[in-house]
N, CA, C and O atoms as a Tinker XYZ file with bonds, in Angstrom:
   524  protein
     1  N    101.665000  118.901000   90.372000    73     2
     2  CA   101.508000  119.351000   88.998000    64     1     3
     3  C    100.066000  119.259000   88.534000    63     2     4     5
     4  O     99.622000  120.040000   87.692000    81     3
     5  N     99.344000  118.308000   89.083000    73     3     6
     6  CA    97.986000  118.044000   88.633000    64     5     7
     7  C     97.059000  119.184000   89.044000    63     6     8     9
     8  O     96.934000  119.490000   90.230000    81     7
     9  N     96.410000  119.810000   88.067000    73     7    10
    10  CA    95.565000  120.974000   88.331000    64     9    11
    11  C     94.374000  120.626000   89.220000    63    10    12    13
    12  O     94.017000  121.408000   90.101000    81    11
    13  N     93.754000  119.465000   89.003000    73    11    14
    14  CA    92.608000  119.070000   89.827000    64    13    15
    15  C     93.029000  118.826000   91.273000    63    14    16    17
    16  O     92.330000  119.230000   92.201000    81    15
    17  N     94.161000  118.171000   91.464000    73    15    18
    18  CA    94.653000  117.921000   92.818000    64    17    19
    19  C     95.004000  119.235000   93.511000    63    18    20    21
    20  O     94.725000  119.407000   94.697000    81    19
    21  N     95.610000  120.153000   92.777000    73    19    22
    22  CA    95.952000  121.450000   93.369000    64    21    23
    23  C     94.695000  122.218000   93.753000    63    22    24    25
    24  O     94.687000  122.912000   94.770000    81    23
    25  N     93.644000  122.109000   92.966000    73    23    26
    26  CA    92.397000  122.810000   93.275000    64    25    27
    27  C     91.816000  122.335000   94.604000    63    26    28    29
    28  O     91.202000  123.117000   95.330000    81    27
    29  N     92.006000  121.062000   94.921000    73    27    30
    30  CA    91.519000  120.510000   96.187000    64    29    31
    31  C     92.451000  120.894000   97.333000    63    30    32    33
    32  O     91.995000  121.346000   98.383000    81    31
    33  N     93.752000  120.714000   97.131000    73    31    34
    34  CA    94.730000  120.951000   98.203000    64    33    35
    35  C     94.942000  122.431000   98.482000    63    34    36    37
    36  O     95.103000  122.836000   99.634000    81    35
    37  N     94.942000  123.228000   97.436000    73    35    38
    38  CA    95.268000  124.656000   97.539000    64    37    39
    39  C     94.242000  125.450000   96.737000    63    38    40    41
    40  O     94.528000  125.860000   95.612000    81    39
    41  N     93.057000  125.674000   97.292000    73    39    42
    42  CA    91.954000  126.226000   96.508000    64    41    43
    43  C     92.177000  127.617000   95.925000    63    42    44    45
    44  O     91.513000  127.976000   94.952000    81    43
    45  N     93.082000  128.407000   96.480000    73    43    46
    46  CA    93.299000  129.742000   95.901000    64    45    47
    47  C     94.578000  129.827000   95.076000    63    46    48    49
    48  O     94.969000  130.917000   94.659000    81    47
    49  N     95.235000  128.697000   94.836000    73    47    50
    50  CA    96.460000  128.689000   94.017000    64    49    51
    51  C     96.129000  129.042000   92.573000    63    50    52    53
    52  O     95.058000  128.708000   92.066000    81    51
    53  N     97.064000  129.722000   91.923000    73    51    54
    54  CA    96.896000  130.100000   90.517000    64    53    55
    55  C     98.058000  129.553000   89.709000    63    54    56    57
    56  O     99.220000  129.718000   90.079000    81    55
    57  N     97.733000  128.902000   88.603000    73    55    58
    58  CA    98.748000  128.410000   87.682000    64    57    59
    59  C     99.421000  129.602000   87.011000    63    58    60    61
    60  O     98.745000  130.481000   86.477000    81    59
    61  N    100.750000  129.632000   87.039000    73    59    62
    62  CA   101.493000  130.720000   86.414000    64    61    63
    63  C    102.048000  130.299000   85.067000    63    62    64    65
    64  O    101.806000  130.964000   84.060000    81    63
    65  N    102.792000  129.199000   85.038000    73    63    66
    66  CA   103.506000  128.834000   83.819000    64    65    67
    67  C    104.143000  127.460000   84.005000    63    66    68    69
    68  O    104.185000  126.917000   85.109000    81    67
    69  N    104.626000  126.925000   82.921000    73    67    70
    70  CA   105.504000  125.759000   82.957000    64    69    71
    71  C    106.919000  126.297000   83.072000    63    70    72    73
    72  O    107.252000  127.304000   82.447000    81    71
    73  N    107.749000  125.641000   83.858000    73    71    74
    74  CA   109.120000  126.111000   84.041000    64    73    75
    75  C    110.115000  124.975000   84.019000    63    74    76    77
    76  O    109.755000  123.800000   84.086000    81    75
    77  N    111.378000  125.354000   83.923000    73    75    78
    78  CA   112.469000  124.379000   83.875000    64    77    79
    79  C    113.419000  124.633000   85.034000    63    78    80    81
    80  O    113.859000  125.759000   85.268000    81    79
    81  N    113.723000  123.563000   85.751000    73    79    82
    82  CA   114.735000  123.585000   86.801000    64    81    83
    83  C    116.011000  123.026000   86.188000    63    82    84    85
    84  O    116.102000  121.821000   85.951000    81    83
    85  N    116.995000  123.874000   85.927000    73    83    86
    86  CA   118.210000  123.394000   85.262000    64    85    87
    87  C    119.124000  122.606000   86.198000    63    86    88    89
    88  O    119.091000  122.756000   87.420000    81    87
    89  N    119.946000  121.756000   85.565000    73    87    90
    90  CA   121.013000  121.020000   86.247000    64    89    91
    91  C    120.510000  120.042000   87.310000    63    90    92    93
    92  O    121.225000  119.725000   88.261000    81    91
    93  N    119.285000  119.573000   87.142000    73    91    94
    94  CA   118.666000  118.580000   88.020000    64    93    95
    95  C    118.059000  117.481000   87.158000    63    94    96    97
    96  O    117.850000  117.660000   85.958000    81    95
    97  N    117.778000  116.337000   87.787000    73    95    98
    98  CA   117.031000  115.280000   87.126000    64    97    99
    99  C    115.838000  114.885000   87.991000    63    98   100   101
   100  O    115.855000  115.038000   89.212000    81    99
   101  N    114.820000  114.383000   87.338000    73    99   102
   102  CA   113.652000  113.798000   87.990000    64   101   103
   103  C    114.039000  112.401000   88.454000    63   102   104   105
   104  O    114.713000  111.665000   87.734000    81   103
   105  N    113.612000  112.043000   89.651000    73   103   106
   106  CA   113.906000  110.708000   90.161000    64   105   107
   107  C    112.770000  110.249000   91.070000    63   106   108   109
   108  O    112.145000  111.056000   91.757000    81   107
   109  N    112.516000  108.957000   91.064000    73   107   110
   110  CA   111.591000  108.341000   92.015000    64   109   111
   111  C    112.439000  107.786000   93.159000    63   110   112   113
   112  O    113.440000  107.109000   92.927000    81   111
   113  N    112.029000  108.080000   94.397000    73   111   114
   114  CA   112.820000  107.606000   95.539000    64   113   115
   115  C    112.274000  106.286000   96.094000    63   114   116   117
   116  O    111.344000  105.707000   95.532000    81   115
   117  N    112.851000  105.821000   97.186000    73   115   118
   118  CA   112.472000  104.518000   97.744000    64   117   119
   119  C    111.066000  104.514000   98.344000    63   118   120   121
   120  O    110.529000  103.448000   98.645000    81   119
   121  N    110.471000  105.680000   98.520000    73   119   122
   122  CA   109.081000  105.763000   98.977000    64   121   123
   123  C    108.111000  105.743000   97.800000    63   122   124   125
   124  O    106.894000  105.764000   97.987000    81   123
   125  N    108.662000  105.702000   96.579000    73   123   126
   126  CA   107.830000  105.610000   95.384000    64   125   127
   127  C    107.286000  106.917000   94.873000    63   126   128   129
   128  O    106.352000  106.937000   94.071000    81   127
   129  N    107.873000  108.034000   95.339000    73   127   130
   130  CA   107.410000  109.359000   94.918000    64   129   131
   131  C    108.564000  110.154000   94.310000    63   130   132   133
   132  O    109.730000  109.774000   94.416000    81   131
   133  N    108.207000  111.256000   93.676000    73   131   134
   134  CA   109.185000  112.038000   92.922000    64   133   135
   135  C    110.029000  112.944000   93.803000    63   134   136   137
   136  O    109.614000  113.404000   94.867000    81   135
   137  N    111.227000  113.173000   93.308000    73   135   138
   138  CA   112.103000  114.196000   93.848000    64   137   139
   139  C    112.952000  114.714000   92.701000    63   138   140   141
   140  O    112.878000  114.207000   91.582000    81   139
   141  N    113.748000  115.715000   92.982000    73   139   142
   142  CA   114.720000  116.216000   92.012000    64   141   143
   143  C    116.102000  116.077000   92.622000    63   142   144   145
   144  O    116.293000  116.244000   93.826000    81   143
   145  N    117.060000  115.766000   91.763000    73   143   146
   146  CA   118.434000  115.547000   92.201000    64   145   147
   147  C    119.349000  116.484000   91.430000    63   146   148   149
   148  O    119.296000  116.541000   90.201000    81   147
   149  N    120.185000  117.216000   92.146000    73   147   150
   150  CA   121.181000  118.098000   91.535000    64   149   151
   151  C    122.243000  117.253000   90.854000    63   150   152   153
   152  O    122.783000  116.329000   91.463000    81   151
   153  N    122.549000  117.559000   89.592000    73   151   154
   154  CA   123.639000  116.886000   88.888000    64   153   155
   155  C    124.755000  117.855000   88.538000    63   154   156   157
   156  O    125.915000  117.462000   88.414000    81   155
   157  N    124.398000  119.127000   88.379000    73   155   158
   158  CA   125.373000  120.120000   87.946000    64   157   159
   159  C    125.644000  120.100000   86.455000    63   158   160   161
   160  O    126.386000  120.938000   85.943000    81   159
   161  N    125.047000  119.149000   85.758000    73   159   162
   162  CA   125.279000  119.009000   84.319000    64   161   163
   163  C    124.361000  119.947000   83.539000    63   162   164   165
   164  O    123.157000  119.996000   83.787000    81   163
   165  N    124.934000  120.687000   82.602000    73   163   166
   166  CA   124.182000  121.674000   81.834000    64   165   167
   167  C    123.053000  121.057000   81.017000    63   166   168   169
   168  O    122.066000  121.732000   80.724000    81   167
   169  N    123.181000  119.796000   80.647000    73   167   170
   170  CA   122.164000  119.161000   79.804000    64   169   171
   171  C    121.018000  118.547000   80.610000    63   170   172   173
   172  O    120.029000  118.113000   80.019000    81   171
   173  N    121.121000  118.500000   81.922000    73   171   174
   174  CA   120.052000  117.940000   82.752000    64   173   175
   175  C    119.051000  119.029000   83.125000    63   174   176   177
   176  O    119.420000  120.180000   83.357000    81   175
   177  N    117.785000  118.646000   83.177000    73   175   178
   178  CA   116.743000  119.592000   83.573000    64   177   179
   179  C    115.492000  118.831000   83.986000    63   178   180   181
   180  O    115.276000  117.684000   83.594000    81   179
   181  N    114.680000  119.500000   84.786000    73   179   182
   182  CA   113.379000  118.977000   85.192000    64   181   183
   183  C    112.333000  119.997000   84.767000    63   182   184   185
   184  O    112.493000  121.196000   84.996000    81   183
   185  N    111.270000  119.518000   84.150000    73   183   186
   186  CA   110.158000  120.385000   83.762000    64   185   187
   187  C    109.096000  120.295000   84.849000    63   186   188   189
   188  O    108.807000  119.212000   85.359000    81   187
   189  N    108.525000  121.424000   85.193000    73   187   190
   190  CA   107.489000  121.445000   86.218000    64   189   191
   191  C    106.505000  122.566000   85.977000    63   190   192   193
   192  O    106.540000  123.235000   84.945000    81   191
   193  N    105.634000  122.761000   86.936000    73   191   194
   194  CA   104.585000  123.769000   86.846000    64   193   195
   195  C    104.787000  124.777000   87.969000    63   194   196   197
   196  O    105.025000  124.399000   89.116000    81   195
   197  N    104.694000  126.054000   87.636000    73   195   198
   198  CA   104.802000  127.131000   88.623000    64   197   199
   199  C    103.406000  127.536000   89.078000    63   198   200   201
   200  O    102.512000  127.765000   88.264000    81   199
   201  N    103.238000  127.618000   90.381000    73   199   202
   202  CA   101.969000  128.033000   90.976000    64   201   203
   203  C    102.206000  129.243000   91.867000    63   202   204   205
   204  O    103.255000  129.352000   92.502000    81   203
   205  N    101.252000  130.139000   91.918000    73   203   206
   206  CA   101.239000  131.243000   92.878000    64   205   207
   207  C    100.408000  130.766000   94.060000    63   206   208   209
   208  O     99.226000  130.454000   93.911000    81   207
   209  N    101.032000  130.711000   95.238000    73   207   210
   210  CA   100.364000  130.191000   96.429000    64   209   211
   211  C    100.160000  131.281000   97.469000    63   210   212   213
   212  O    101.067000  132.066000   97.748000    81   211
   213  N     98.976000  131.322000   98.033000    73   211   214
   214  CA    98.739000  132.146000   99.210000    64   213   215
   215  C     99.378000  131.433000  100.401000    63   214   216   217
   216  O     99.653000  130.235000  100.332000    81   215
   217  N     99.615000  132.163000  101.490000    73   215   218
   218  CA   100.249000  131.559000  102.665000    64   217   219
   219  C     99.471000  130.356000  103.177000    63   218   220   221
   220  O    100.067000  129.345000  103.549000    81   219
   221  N     98.151000  130.454000  103.200000    73   219   222
   222  CA    97.335000  129.336000  103.690000    64   221   223
   223  C     97.475000  128.123000  102.774000    63   222   224   225
   224  O     97.543000  126.991000  103.251000    81   223
   225  N     97.518000  128.354000  101.464000    73   223   226
   226  CA    97.726000  127.249000  100.525000    64   225   227
   227  C     99.073000  126.577000  100.770000    63   226   228   229
   228  O     99.176000  125.351000  100.762000    81   227
   229  N    100.096000  127.388000  100.985000    73   227   230
   230  CA   101.425000  126.827000  101.225000    64   229   231
   231  C    101.440000  125.998000  102.509000    63   230   232   233
   232  O    102.056000  124.933000  102.549000    81   231
   233  N    100.775000  126.473000  103.548000    73   231   234
   234  CA   100.701000  125.705000  104.799000    64   233   235
   235  C     99.996000  124.366000  104.576000    63   234   236   237
   236  O    100.424000  123.338000  105.101000    81   235
   237  N     98.927000  124.384000  103.804000    73   235   238
   238  CA    98.203000  123.140000  103.521000    64   237   239
   239  C     99.065000  122.190000  102.696000    63   238   240   241
   240  O     99.064000  120.982000  102.929000    81   239
   241  N     99.796000  122.738000  101.735000    73   239   242
   242  CA   100.667000  121.914000  100.906000    64   241   243
   243  C    101.823000  121.352000  101.734000    63   242   244   245
   244  O    102.247000  120.217000  101.515000    81   243
   245  N    102.335000  122.138000  102.681000    73   243   246
   246  CA   103.385000  121.645000  103.584000    64   245   247
   247  C    102.927000  120.381000  104.307000    63   246   248   249
   248  O    103.682000  119.415000  104.422000    81   247
   249  N    101.699000  120.395000  104.788000    73   247   250
   250  CA   101.156000  119.233000  105.501000    64   249   251
   251  C    101.002000  118.065000  104.535000    63   250   252   253
   252  O    101.419000  116.948000  104.839000    81   251
   253  N    100.411000  118.317000  103.386000    73   251   254
   254  CA   100.190000  117.244000  102.416000    64   253   255
   255  C    101.502000  116.611000  101.970000    63   254   256   257
   256  O    101.591000  115.389000  101.854000    81   255
   257  N    102.519000  117.429000  101.721000    73   255   258
   258  CA   103.799000  116.922000  101.220000    64   257   259
   259  C    104.661000  116.304000  102.324000    63   258   260   261
   260  O    105.667000  115.658000  102.029000    81   259
   261  N    104.288000  116.490000  103.567000    73   259   262
   262  CA   105.080000  115.922000  104.663000    64   261   263
   263  C    106.340000  116.724000  104.929000    63   262   264   265
   264  O    107.425000  116.164000  105.088000    81   263
   265  N    106.187000  118.043000  104.976000    73   263   266
   266  CA   107.339000  118.913000  105.217000    64   265   267
   267  C    108.011000  118.536000  106.531000    63   266   268   269
   268  O    107.357000  118.427000  107.568000    81   267
   269  N    109.319000  118.340000  106.473000    73   267   270
   270  CA   110.094000  118.031000  107.662000    64   269   271
   271  C    110.414000  116.564000  107.835000    63   270   272   273
   272  O    111.411000  116.224000  108.472000    81   271
   273  N    109.593000  115.686000  107.282000    73   271   274
   274  CA   109.916000  114.258000  107.382000    64   273   275
   275  C    109.959000  113.573000  106.018000    63   274   276   277
   276  O    110.698000  112.602000  105.854000    81   275
   277  N    109.201000  114.040000  105.046000    73   275   278
   278  CA   109.259000  113.446000  103.705000    64   277   279
   279  C    109.937000  114.396000  102.718000    63   278   280   281
   280  O    110.715000  113.975000  101.862000    81   279
   281  N    109.627000  115.672000  102.856000    73   279   282
   282  CA   110.164000  116.682000  101.941000    64   281   283
   283  C    110.709000  117.870000  102.719000    63   282   284   285
   284  O    110.297000  118.141000  103.847000    81   283
   285  N    111.639000  118.566000  102.092000    73   283   286
   286  CA   112.115000  119.852000  102.595000    64   285   287
   287  C    111.847000  120.880000  101.496000    63   286   288   289
   288  O    111.573000  120.523000  100.351000    81   287
   289  N    111.929000  122.144000  101.856000    73   287   290
   290  CA   111.730000  123.214000  100.877000    64   289   291
   291  C    113.078000  123.768000  100.455000    63   290   292   293
   292  O    114.004000  123.874000  101.258000    81   291
   293  N    113.171000  124.119000   99.183000    73   291   294
   294  CA   114.351000  124.805000   98.649000    64   293   295
   295  C    113.875000  125.933000   97.753000    63   294   296   297
   296  O    112.816000  125.841000   97.132000    81   295
   297  N    114.653000  126.987000   97.691000    73   295   298
   298  CA   114.397000  128.062000   96.740000    64   297   299
   299  C    115.412000  127.921000   95.621000    63   298   300   301
   300  O    116.619000  127.886000   95.861000    81   299
   301  N    114.908000  127.842000   94.393000    73   299   302
   302  CA   115.756000  127.553000   93.234000    64   301   303
   303  C    115.394000  128.478000   92.077000    63   302   304   305
   304  O    114.291000  129.023000   92.040000    81   303
   305  N    116.323000  128.659000   91.127000    73   303   306
   306  CA   115.996000  129.442000   89.934000    64   305   307
   307  C    115.215000  128.581000   88.936000    63   306   308   309
   308  O    115.641000  127.480000   88.588000    81   307
   309  N    114.084000  129.087000   88.487000    73   307   310
   310  CA   113.261000  128.395000   87.496000    64   309   311
   311  C    113.227000  129.240000   86.226000    63   310   312   313
   312  O    112.908000  130.429000   86.256000    81   311
   313  N    113.563000  128.600000   85.116000    73   311   314
   314  CA   113.527000  129.275000   83.817000    64   313   315
   315  C    112.123000  129.157000   83.245000    63   314   316   317
   316  O    111.581000  128.060000   83.113000    81   315
   317  N    111.543000  130.308000   82.906000    73   315   318
   318  CA   110.190000  130.327000   82.356000    64   317   319
   319  C    110.235000  130.363000   80.833000    63   318   320   321
   320  O    111.269000  130.658000   80.233000    81   319
   321  N    109.083000  130.053000   80.216000    73   319   322
   322  CA   109.017000  130.013000   78.754000    64   321   323
   323  C    109.396000  131.340000   78.112000    63   322   324   325
   324  O    109.945000  131.366000   77.011000    81   323
   325  N    109.102000  132.442000   78.798000    73   323   326
   326  CA   109.414000  133.758000   78.230000    64   325   327
   327  C    110.887000  134.135000   78.391000    63   326   328   329
   328  O    111.296000  135.227000   77.995000    81   327
   329  N    111.684000  133.232000   78.972000    73   327   330
   330  CA   113.113000  133.481000   79.137000    64   329   331
   331  C    113.490000  134.073000   80.480000    63   330   332   333
   332  O    114.666000  134.085000   80.843000    81   331
   333  N    112.517000  134.560000   81.217000    73   331   334
   334  CA   112.801000  135.108000   82.540000    64   333   335
   335  C    113.093000  133.981000   83.526000    63   334   336   337
   336  O    112.645000  132.847000   83.356000    81   335
   337  N    113.850000  134.321000   84.552000    73   335   338
   338  CA   114.168000  133.369000   85.616000    64   337   339
   339  C    113.523000  133.886000   86.893000    63   338   340   341
   340  O    113.665000  135.059000   87.239000    81   339
   341  N    112.815000  133.009000   87.587000    73   339   342
   342  CA   112.217000  133.408000   88.856000    64   341   343
   343  C    112.702000  132.491000   89.966000    63   342   344   345
   344  O    112.877000  131.290000   89.762000    81   343
   345  N    112.915000  133.064000   91.135000    73   343   346
   346  CA   113.284000  132.274000   92.314000    64   345   347
   347  C    111.993000  131.660000   92.832000    63   346   348   349
   348  O    111.040000  132.372000   93.150000    81   347
   349  N    111.968000  130.356000   92.914000    73   347   350
   350  CA   110.741000  129.651000   93.262000    64   349   351
   351  C    111.019000  128.591000   94.317000    63   350   352   353
   352  O    112.121000  128.050000   94.407000    81   351
   353  N    109.996000  128.310000   95.110000    73   351   354
   354  CA   110.088000  127.282000   96.134000    64   353   355
   355  C    109.726000  125.940000   95.513000    63   354   356   357
   356  O    108.764000  125.833000   94.753000    81   355
   357  N    110.512000  124.916000   95.846000    73   355   358
   358  CA   110.185000  123.551000   95.456000    64   357   359
   359  C    110.212000  122.674000   96.702000    63   358   360   361
   360  O    110.820000  123.023000   97.714000    81   359
   361  N    109.551000  121.547000   96.609000    73   359   362
   362  CA   109.675000  120.507000   97.625000    64   361   363
   363  C    110.643000  119.468000   97.082000    63   362   364   365
   364  O    110.485000  118.987000   95.960000    81   363
   365  N    111.643000  119.125000   97.880000    73   363   366
   366  CA   112.620000  118.108000   97.493000    64   365   367
   367  C    112.589000  117.011000   98.551000    63   366   368   369
   368  O    112.687000  117.279000   99.749000    81   367
   369  N    112.451000  115.770000   98.085000    73   367   370
   370  CA   112.371000  114.648000   99.021000    64   369   371
   371  C    113.649000  114.538000   99.843000    63   370   372   373
   372  O    114.751000  114.727000   99.328000    81   371
   373  N    113.490000  114.237000  101.105000    73   371   374
   374  CA   114.633000  114.024000  101.985000    64   373   375
   375  C    115.348000  112.733000  101.597000    63   374   376   377
   376  O    116.576000  112.658000  101.649000    81   375
   377  N    114.582000  111.725000  101.212000    73   375   378
   378  CA   115.147000  110.452000  100.755000    64   377   379
   379  C    115.473000  110.573000   99.269000    63   378   380   381
   380  O    114.570000  110.677000   98.438000    81   379
   381  N    116.745000  110.561000   98.941000    73   379   382
   382  CA   117.157000  110.687000   97.537000    64   381   383
   383  C    117.592000  109.356000   96.929000    63   382   384   385
   384  O    118.101000  109.316000   95.809000    81   383
   385  N    117.391000  108.269000   97.673000    73   383   386
   386  CA   117.765000  106.955000   97.135000    64   385   387
   387  C    116.789000  106.561000   96.030000    63   386   388   389
   388  O    115.582000  106.775000   96.144000    81   387
   389  N    117.326000  105.987000   94.972000    73   387   390
   390  CA   116.513000  105.624000   93.817000    64   389   391
   391  C    115.584000  104.458000   94.150000    63   390   392   393
   392  O    115.979000  103.502000   94.817000    81   391
   393  N    114.340000  104.559000   93.671000    73   391   394
   394  CA   113.352000  103.524000   93.938000    64   393   395
   395  C    112.443000  103.297000   92.742000    63   394   396   397
   396  O    112.775000  103.650000   91.611000    81   395
   397  N    111.295000  102.703000   93.015000    73   395   398
   398  CA   110.301000  102.422000   91.982000    64   397   399
   399  C    109.017000  103.176000   92.331000    63   398   400   401
   400  O    108.693000  103.322000   93.509000    81   399
   401  N    108.285000  103.655000   91.327000    73   399   402
   402  CA   107.070000  104.429000   91.609000    64   401   403
   403  C    105.965000  103.596000   92.260000    63   402   404   405
   404  O    105.799000  102.414000   91.957000    81   403
   405  N    105.218000  104.233000   93.156000    73   403   406
   406  CA   104.030000  103.605000   93.737000    64   405   407
   407  C    103.023000  103.340000   92.621000    63   406   408   409
   408  O    103.030000  104.012000   91.591000    81   407
   409  N    102.163000  102.358000   92.839000    73   407   410
   410  CA   101.127000  102.045000   91.852000    64   409   411
   411  C    100.294000  103.283000   91.530000    63   410   412   413
   412  O     99.758000  103.934000   92.428000    81   411
   413  N    100.192000  103.598000   90.251000    73   411   414
   414  CA    99.381000  104.714000   89.793000    64   413   415
   415  C    100.053000  106.065000   89.863000    63   414   416   417
   416  O     99.586000  107.016000   89.235000    81   415
   417  N    101.141000  106.177000   90.612000    73   415   418
   418  CA   101.790000  107.477000   90.820000    64   417   419
   419  C    102.352000  108.042000   89.520000    63   418   420   421
   420  O    102.084000  109.191000   89.169000    81   419
   421  N    103.120000  107.244000   88.821000    73   419   422
   422  CA   103.759000  107.732000   87.604000    64   421   423
   423  C    102.722000  108.069000   86.536000    63   422   424   425
   424  O    102.904000  109.014000   85.768000    81   423
   425  N    101.649000  107.308000   86.486000    73   423   426
   426  CA   100.583000  107.614000   85.527000    64   425   427
   427  C    100.001000  108.997000   85.797000    63   426   428   429
   428  O     99.688000  109.734000   84.862000    81   427
   429  N     99.856000  109.351000   87.077000    73   427   430
   430  CA    99.367000  110.685000   87.435000    64   429   431
   431  C    100.359000  111.765000   87.018000    63   430   432   433
   432  O     99.963000  112.810000   86.504000    81   431
   433  N    101.650000  111.514000   87.239000    73   431   434
   434  CA   102.690000  112.477000   86.855000    64   433   435
   435  C    102.684000  112.674000   85.339000    63   434   436   437
   436  O    102.720000  113.805000   84.856000    81   435
   437  N    102.639000  111.581000   84.600000    73   435   438
   438  CA   102.650000  111.662000   83.134000    64   437   439
   439  C    101.383000  112.346000   82.627000    63   438   440   441
   440  O    101.444000  113.159000   81.705000    81   439
   441  N    100.243000  112.024000   83.222000    73   439   442
   442  CA    98.994000  112.677000   82.829000    64   441   443
   443  C     99.049000  114.182000   83.026000    63   442   444   445
   444  O     98.606000  114.940000   82.163000    81   443
   445  N     99.590000  114.619000   84.159000    73   443   446
   446  CA    99.725000  116.056000   84.415000    64   445   447
   447  C    100.708000  116.690000   83.438000    63   446   448   449
   448  O    100.480000  117.801000   82.961000    81   447
   449  N    101.796000  115.991000   83.139000    73   447   450
   450  CA   102.778000  116.507000   82.174000    64   449   451
   451  C    102.133000  116.684000   80.803000    63   450   452   453
   452  O    102.396000  117.667000   80.111000    81   451
   453  N    101.296000  115.740000   80.417000    73   451   454
   454  CA   100.594000  115.859000   79.136000    64   453   455
   455  C     99.585000  116.998000   79.172000    63   454   456   457
   456  O     99.474000  117.757000   78.210000    81   455
   457  N     98.848000  117.124000   80.273000    73   455   458
   458  CA    97.868000  118.205000   80.410000    64   457   459
   459  C     98.519000  119.575000   80.288000    63   458   460   461
   460  O     97.933000  120.500000   79.726000    81   459
   461  N     99.732000  119.702000   80.815000    73   459   462
   462  CA   100.438000  120.989000   80.785000    64   461   463
   463  C    101.332000  121.135000   79.557000    63   462   464   465
   464  O    102.094000  122.095000   79.444000    81   463
   465  N    101.233000  120.182000   78.646000    73   463   466
   466  CA   101.953000  120.213000   77.370000    64   465   467
   467  C    103.466000  120.315000   77.547000    63   466   468   469
   468  O    104.130000  121.131000   76.907000    81   467
   469  N    103.997000  119.464000   78.437000    73   467   470
   470  CA   105.448000  119.367000   78.572000    64   469   471
   471  C    106.017000  118.862000   77.250000    63   470   472   473
   472  O    105.299000  118.229000   76.475000    81   471
   473  N    107.283000  119.128000   76.983000    73   471   474
   474  CA   107.898000  118.626000   75.747000    64   473   475
   475  C    107.769000  117.104000   75.634000    63   474   476   477
   476  O    107.916000  116.380000   76.619000    81   475
   477  N    107.493000  116.640000   74.427000    73   475   478
   478  CA   107.299000  115.207000   74.169000    64   477   479
   479  C    108.494000  114.387000   74.656000    63   478   480   481
   480  O    108.313000  113.338000   75.276000    81   479
   481  N    109.695000  114.851000   74.383000    73   479   482
   482  CA   110.894000  114.098000   74.775000    64   481   483
   483  C    110.980000  113.957000   76.294000    63   482   484   485
   484  O    111.453000  112.938000   76.798000    81   483
   485  N    110.530000  114.965000   77.015000    73   483   486
   486  CA   110.548000  114.897000   78.473000    64   485   487
   487  C    109.522000  113.876000   78.978000    63   486   488   489
   488  O    109.809000  113.103000   79.893000    81   487
   489  N    108.342000  113.877000   78.386000    73   487   490
   490  CA   107.317000  112.902000   78.770000    64   489   491
   491  C    107.809000  111.486000   78.498000    63   490   492   493
   492  O    107.553000  110.580000   79.291000    81   491
   493  N    108.505000  111.290000   77.395000    73   491   494
   494  CA   109.055000  109.964000   77.091000    64   493   495
   495  C    110.069000  109.547000   78.159000    63   494   496   497
   496  O    110.138000  108.373000   78.524000    81   495
   497  N    110.851000  110.499000   78.656000    73   495   498
   498  CA   111.803000  110.186000   79.732000    64   497   499
   499  C    111.079000  109.787000   81.014000    63   498   500   501
   500  O    111.526000  108.892000   81.732000    81   499
   501  N    109.964000  110.450000   81.299000    73   499   502
   502  CA   109.175000  110.071000   82.476000    64   501   503
   503  C    108.655000  108.647000   82.340000    63   502   504   505
   504  O    108.637000  107.892000   83.313000    81   503
   505  N    108.236000  108.284000   81.146000    73   503   506
   506  CA   107.692000  106.938000   80.910000    64   505   507
   507  C    108.740000  105.855000   81.135000    63   506   508   509
   508  O    108.388000  104.711000   81.425000    81   507
   509  N    110.012000  106.191000   81.006000    73   507   510
   510  CA   111.075000  105.205000   81.226000    64   509   511
   511  C    111.084000  104.686000   82.662000    63   510   512   513
   512  O    111.609000  103.604000   82.922000    81   511
   513  N    110.511000  105.442000   83.591000    73   511   514
   514  CA   110.455000  104.997000   84.982000    64   513   515
   515  C    109.500000  103.828000   85.166000    63   514   516   517
   516  O    109.561000  103.140000   86.185000    81   515
   517  N    108.615000  103.589000   84.194000    73   515   518
   518  CA   107.675000  102.459000   84.276000    64   517   519
   519  C    108.380000  101.132000   84.078000    63   518   520   521
   520  O    107.951000  100.111000   84.614000    81   519
   521  N    109.458000  101.141000   83.313000    73   519   522
   522  CA   110.154000   99.894000   82.941000    64   521   523
   523  C    110.811000   99.231000   84.131000    63   522   524
   524  O    111.434000   98.179000   83.986000    81   523
């Protein structure tokens, strides 16, 4: 989500929009990093950032995210602010067991959420992971 980190990892990536992944929740796993979990509940959602990636950027991100051993890819419907739905690729952690965030990790997530002007109530929910 962090624009500065994306600029380093994926230099030709372009920010598209903020989007919502419905019927999922944000969770920190036992490795201390984020994932999304399907709940099927209409009131659950995850807010994120949509990026346009070139193939080379995606390959670099695959390596950084640990594709195949830490994360897998899924294609999911993302609701955009304009009401349109786009099929988008996400990384979902293979380990879905609940854990505690690594030192500094959640602060980075919250900082990026604030930078992208996520809804206040959603940012407050992210902060609950600090407790």
